[in-house]
Short mmCIF file of C-alpha atoms in Angstrom, two decimals:
data_model
loop_
_atom_site.label_atom_id
_atom_site.label_comp_id
_atom_site.label_asym_id
_atom_site.label_seq_id
_atom_site.Cartn_x
_atom_site.Cartn_y
_atom_site.Cartn_z
CA MET A 1 -4.11 -15.76 13.52
CA VAL A 2 -5.88 -15.34 10.20
CA LYS A 3 -5.51 -17.72 7.32
CA SER A 4 -5.20 -15.70 4.12
CA ILE A 5 -5.91 -16.57 0.51
CA LEU A 6 -3.19 -15.28 -1.77
CA MET A 7 -4.31 -13.99 -5.15
CA VAL A 8 -2.12 -12.81 -8.01
CA VAL A 9 -2.74 -9.80 -10.23
CA SER A 10 -1.08 -8.84 -13.48
CA LEU A 11 0.67 -5.50 -13.58
CA PHE A 12 -0.85 -4.91 -17.02
CA ALA A 13 -4.57 -4.54 -16.45
CA PHE A 14 -7.51 -2.42 -17.47
CA ALA A 15 -9.81 -0.99 -14.84
CA ARG A 16 -13.51 -1.58 -14.43
CA VAL A 17 -15.51 -0.27 -11.50
CA GLY A 18 -16.04 -3.10 -9.02
CA GLU A 19 -14.10 -5.67 -11.04
CA GLU A 20 -12.41 -8.58 -9.31
CA PRO A 21 -8.70 -9.08 -10.07
CA ARG A 22 -8.02 -11.83 -12.58
CA ILE A 23 -5.49 -14.62 -12.26
CA PRO A 24 -2.65 -13.95 -14.74
CA ASP A 25 -1.53 -16.47 -17.30
CA ALA A 26 1.91 -17.38 -18.54
CA GLY A 27 1.94 -14.43 -20.91
CA ASP A 28 1.79 -11.83 -18.16
CA SER A 29 5.09 -10.09 -17.66
CA ALA A 30 4.84 -9.14 -14.01
CA GLU A 31 2.81 -10.38 -11.09
CA LEU A 32 2.35 -9.64 -7.41
CA ALA A 33 0.83 -11.65 -4.61
CA TYR A 34 -1.48 -10.16 -2.03
CA ALA A 35 -3.58 -11.56 0.77
CA THR A 36 -7.23 -11.46 1.72
CA PRO A 37 -8.62 -12.91 4.95
CA LEU A 38 -10.58 -16.14 4.72
CA ALA A 39 -11.24 -17.48 8.19
CA GLU A 40 -9.87 -17.61 11.69
CA THR A 41 -7.43 -20.52 11.74
CA GLY A 42 -3.93 -21.00 12.95
CA ASP A 43 -1.60 -20.07 10.14
CA ARG A 44 -0.64 -17.63 7.44
CA CYS A 45 1.17 -18.33 4.22
CA ASP A 46 3.54 -16.57 1.89
CA MET A 47 3.70 -16.68 -1.89
CA THR A 48 6.60 -16.09 -4.23
CA ILE A 49 5.98 -13.78 -7.15
CA GLY A 50 5.17 -15.62 -10.37
CA SER A 51 4.33 -18.85 -8.56
CA GLY A 52 1.10 -20.45 -7.43
CA ASP A 53 2.86 -22.35 -4.67
CA ALA A 54 2.78 -21.31 -1.05
CA CYS A 55 6.19 -21.15 0.57
CA ALA A 56 7.32 -21.05 4.17
CA SER A 57 4.89 -19.67 6.73
CA GLY A 58 5.62 -16.13 7.85
CA THR A 59 4.33 -12.61 8.03
CA CYS A 60 5.15 -11.24 4.60
CA VAL A 61 5.36 -12.04 0.93
CA GLU A 62 8.87 -12.65 -0.39
CA LEU A 63 9.37 -11.48 -3.97
CA ALA A 64 11.51 -13.31 -6.49
CA GLY A 65 13.33 -12.09 -9.59
CA GLY A 66 14.45 -8.48 -9.64
CA ASP A 67 12.70 -7.81 -6.34
CA ALA A 68 14.31 -10.72 -4.48
CA GLY A 69 14.66 -9.93 -0.81
CA MET A 70 11.85 -7.36 -0.78
CA CYS A 71 9.22 -8.17 1.81
CA ILE A 72 5.58 -7.13 1.45
CA PRO A 73 3.43 -7.43 4.58
CA LEU A 74 0.31 -9.55 4.27
CA LEU A 75 -2.76 -7.33 4.43
CA ASP A 76 -6.06 -8.45 5.87
CA GLY A 77 -9.33 -7.09 4.51
CA VAL A 78 -8.19 -6.14 1.01
CA ALA A 79 -11.04 -4.16 -0.56
CA SER A 80 -9.61 -3.32 -3.99
CA VAL A 81 -6.43 -3.88 -5.98
CA ALA A 82 -5.04 -1.84 -8.87
CA ALA A 83 -2.08 -2.50 -11.16
CA GLY A 84 -0.05 -0.17 -13.35
CA ILE A 85 2.86 -1.05 -15.62
CA ASP A 86 5.29 -1.57 -12.77
CA HIS A 87 3.44 -0.87 -9.53
CA VAL A 88 0.53 -2.27 -7.55
CA CYS A 89 -1.71 -0.61 -4.97
CA VAL A 90 -4.39 -2.01 -2.69
CA SER A 91 -6.99 -0.46 -0.43
CA THR A 92 -8.21 -2.18 2.72
CA SER A 93 -11.53 -2.32 4.50
CA ALA A 94 -9.96 -0.07 7.14
CA GLY A 95 -9.50 2.65 4.51
CA ASP A 96 -5.73 2.35 4.15
CA VAL A 97 -3.89 2.35 0.81
CA HIS A 98 -0.60 0.50 0.30
CA CYS A 99 1.56 0.61 -2.85
CA TRP A 100 4.64 -1.30 -4.02
CA GLY A 101 6.87 -1.36 -7.08
CA ASP A 102 8.60 1.32 -9.11
CA ASN A 103 8.32 4.89 -7.86
CA THR A 104 10.17 6.76 -10.60
CA PHE A 105 7.11 8.90 -11.28
CA GLY A 106 5.82 9.02 -7.70
CA GLN A 107 3.16 6.41 -8.50
CA LEU A 108 3.53 4.87 -5.03
CA GLY A 109 2.65 8.16 -3.34
CA THR A 110 5.02 7.50 -0.46
CA ALA A 111 7.25 10.56 -1.04
CA GLY A 112 10.30 8.32 -1.20
CA GLN A 113 9.88 7.17 2.38
CA ALA A 114 10.27 3.60 3.60
CA GLY A 115 7.07 1.60 3.96
CA SER A 116 4.13 1.02 1.69
CA GLU A 117 1.27 3.00 3.25
CA VAL A 118 0.16 6.12 1.39
CA SER A 119 -0.70 9.12 3.56
CA LEU A 120 -4.01 10.41 2.21
CA GLY A 121 -5.39 12.25 5.23
CA GLY A 122 -8.54 10.14 5.33
CA ALA A 123 -10.09 6.77 4.57
CA ALA A 124 -10.05 5.45 1.00
CA ALA A 125 -12.93 3.41 -0.37
CA GLU A 126 -11.23 2.24 -3.57
CA VAL A 127 -7.96 2.53 -5.48
CA THR A 128 -7.35 2.47 -9.24
CA ALA A 129 -4.22 2.82 -11.38
CA GLY A 130 -3.10 3.77 -14.86
CA GLU A 131 0.28 3.10 -16.40
CA ARG A 132 2.26 5.20 -13.94
CA HIS A 133 -0.34 7.07 -11.90
CA THR A 134 -2.70 6.09 -9.11
CA CYS A 135 -5.99 7.51 -7.86
CA ALA A 136 -7.99 6.80 -4.72
CA LEU A 137 -11.70 7.35 -4.23
CA MET A 138 -12.00 8.59 -0.68
CA ALA A 139 -14.87 7.64 1.62
CA SER A 140 -15.87 11.31 1.50
CA GLY A 141 -16.36 11.17 -2.27
CA ALA A 142 -13.20 13.15 -2.99
CA VAL A 143 -10.55 11.81 -5.37
CA ARG A 144 -6.81 12.00 -4.76
CA CYS A 145 -4.30 11.13 -7.48
CA TRP A 146 -0.52 10.84 -7.59
CA GLY A 147 2.28 9.78 -9.93
CA ASP A 148 3.02 10.70 -13.55
CA ASN A 149 1.27 13.90 -14.57
CA ALA A 150 2.80 14.80 -17.93
CA LEU A 151 -0.62 14.77 -19.61
CA GLY A 152 -2.73 15.89 -16.66
CA GLN A 153 -3.34 12.35 -15.36
CA LEU A 154 -3.80 13.75 -11.84
CA GLY A 155 -6.42 16.30 -12.89
CA LEU A 156 -4.87 19.11 -10.89
CA GLY A 157 -4.53 21.70 -13.64
CA HIS A 158 -0.74 21.36 -13.91
CA THR A 159 1.79 18.75 -15.08
CA GLU A 160 3.99 18.35 -12.00
CA MET A 161 4.48 14.86 -10.58
CA ILE A 162 2.97 14.23 -7.15
CA GLY A 163 4.15 11.51 -4.79
CA ASP A 164 7.85 11.42 -5.60
CA ASP A 165 8.84 13.88 -2.89
CA GLU A 166 5.50 14.79 -1.32
CA THR A 167 2.37 12.96 -0.26
CA PRO A 168 -0.91 13.35 -2.21
CA ALA A 169 -2.33 16.29 -0.29
CA SER A 170 -4.67 17.84 -2.88
CA ALA A 171 -7.96 16.45 -4.13
CA THR A 172 -8.68 16.47 -7.86
CA PRO A 173 -11.25 19.27 -8.45
CA LEU A 174 -14.30 17.46 -9.84
CA GLY A 175 -17.11 19.84 -8.97
CA GLY A 176 -19.10 17.10 -7.26
CA VAL A 177 -19.00 13.98 -5.11
CA ALA A 178 -17.53 10.94 -6.84
CA THR A 179 -19.23 7.57 -6.42
CA ALA A 180 -16.94 5.46 -8.62
CA ILE A 181 -13.57 5.79 -10.31
CA ALA A 182 -11.55 3.88 -12.91
CA ALA A 183 -8.17 4.42 -14.59
CA ALA A 184 -6.01 2.79 -17.24
CA GLY A 185 -3.27 3.92 -19.56
CA ARG A 186 -2.85 7.64 -19.02
CA HIS A 187 -6.39 8.72 -18.17
CA THR A 188 -8.98 8.39 -15.41
CA CYS A 189 -12.76 8.75 -15.24
CA ALA A 190 -15.02 9.33 -12.24
CA ILE A 191 -18.78 8.98 -11.98
CA LEU A 192 -20.37 11.71 -9.86
CA ALA A 193 -23.50 11.47 -7.75
CA GLY A 194 -26.42 11.75 -10.13
CA GLY A 195 -24.63 9.98 -12.97
CA ALA A 196 -22.47 12.73 -14.47
CA LEU A 197 -19.04 11.70 -15.77
CA ARG A 198 -15.72 13.54 -15.61
CA CYS A 199 -12.59 12.24 -17.37
CA TRP A 200 -9.06 13.62 -17.41
CA GLY A 201 -5.55 12.88 -18.65
CA ASP A 202 -4.50 11.87 -22.16
CA GLY A 203 -7.16 12.61 -24.77
CA SER A 204 -5.05 12.14 -27.91
CA LEU A 205 -7.24 9.28 -29.17
CA GLY A 206 -10.55 10.79 -28.10
CA GLN A 207 -10.71 8.45 -25.11
CA LEU A 208 -11.95 11.15 -22.72
CA GLY A 209 -15.23 11.46 -24.59
CA TYR A 210 -15.35 15.25 -24.95
CA GLY A 211 -15.45 15.17 -28.74
CA ASP A 212 -11.86 16.28 -29.28
CA ARG A 213 -8.30 15.05 -28.78
CA ALA A 214 -7.25 17.50 -26.06
CA ALA A 215 -5.80 16.49 -22.72
CA VAL A 216 -7.74 17.47 -19.61
CA GLY A 217 -6.08 18.22 -16.29
CA ASP A 218 -2.83 19.62 -17.64
CA ASP A 219 -3.90 23.26 -17.71
CA GLU A 220 -7.50 23.03 -16.56
CA THR A 221 -9.25 20.86 -13.99
CA PRO A 222 -11.98 18.29 -14.69
CA GLU A 223 -14.38 20.64 -12.92
CA ALA A 224 -13.52 23.42 -15.37
CA ARG A 225 -13.91 21.11 -18.39
CA GLY A 226 -17.30 19.92 -17.17
CA ASP A 227 -19.31 16.76 -17.76
CA VAL A 228 -18.53 14.30 -20.52
CA PRO A 229 -21.59 14.57 -22.80
CA THR A 230 -23.74 11.45 -22.52
CA ALA A 231 -27.28 10.63 -23.62
CA ALA A 232 -28.28 9.41 -20.15
CA PRO A 233 -26.81 9.19 -16.63
CA VAL A 234 -23.75 6.94 -16.35
CA SER A 235 -24.18 3.73 -14.33
CA ASP A 236 -20.73 2.23 -14.90
CA VAL A 237 -17.47 3.09 -16.64
CA PHE A 238 -14.90 0.76 -18.22
CA VAL A 239 -11.51 2.38 -18.77
CA TYR A 240 -8.92 0.85 -21.11
CA PRO A 241 -5.54 2.29 -22.12
CA ASP A 242 -6.80 3.84 -25.38
CA HIS A 243 -10.58 3.85 -25.09
CA THR A 244 -13.41 4.19 -22.60
CA CYS A 245 -16.80 2.48 -22.55
CA LEU A 246 -19.88 3.42 -20.56
CA GLU A 247 -22.96 1.72 -19.26
CA LEU A 248 -25.80 4.21 -19.26
CA ALA A 249 -29.05 4.20 -17.32
CA SER A 250 -30.75 3.80 -20.71
CA ASN A 251 -28.90 0.45 -21.11
CA ASP A 252 -26.85 1.86 -23.98
CA ASN A 253 -23.10 1.13 -24.03
CA PRO A 254 -21.22 3.81 -25.99
CA CYS A 255 -17.43 3.74 -26.36
CA VAL A 256 -14.90 6.43 -27.30
CA GLY A 257 -11.27 6.21 -28.37
CA VAL A 258 -9.42 3.46 -30.23
CA THR A 259 -9.92 -0.24 -29.46
CA TRP A 260 -7.23 -2.91 -29.21
CA ASN A 261 -7.79 -4.04 -32.80
CA GLY A 262 -7.29 -0.50 -34.07
CA LYS A 263 -10.97 0.27 -34.65
CA ILE A 264 -11.63 3.96 -34.20
CA VAL A 265 -14.76 4.51 -32.16
CA TYR A 266 -14.09 8.24 -31.90
CA PRO A 267 -13.78 10.28 -33.97
CA GLN A 268 -15.65 8.75 -36.87
#
């Protein structure tokens, strides 16, 4: 059997491409344990939510509090983890995506069915999450999103929820192959091959970077809106609930939106 390290991730998190999950502190309001393989040994462990202590050996994680009695299977080969307000999703090295938590807005993508695996019709390379929506970067470079869509968070050109009673069958039209993706709050950004950037969802604070406060994805697709204007190709993107920051090939680091301390970085 495989011995697994259990790590804990806060449900309130911002997304950064390639970022490792942080260990939550006492101020975090919700936590979830997940497992990553360490070495071939003879045991596996469980962890109780909100605790750093391993409990009885078994095959799944037992949740405490309001989710007492819910059992989450330990997953080997966790490649990425993403947390929304009240749900968590992980992708594995095998390309699977599993989600747990609240599914009021379809953010689990399981169409109300039992089990945690999301049916995406292909292998996922990475998963990211906003408040109540989730997106997966597929190995093919396509992006599939599901969950709350009131402000176009899914980038599909409409505002219907996806994932509550259907699986995420449609890719977000980007007009190119995505190489990285990040979400937080109610918006998502994807870097395309060549360094172009597309962002969609809530733009009320200018956080999409298009120079206005319009949403994208509610009545037009990211492909139709086009590239976010940048002075150089985008190397990395850092998405926060109300603002977005970029790392450009020129080593510049512009930000758009409103920061946590209320500073307006767009518009001036």
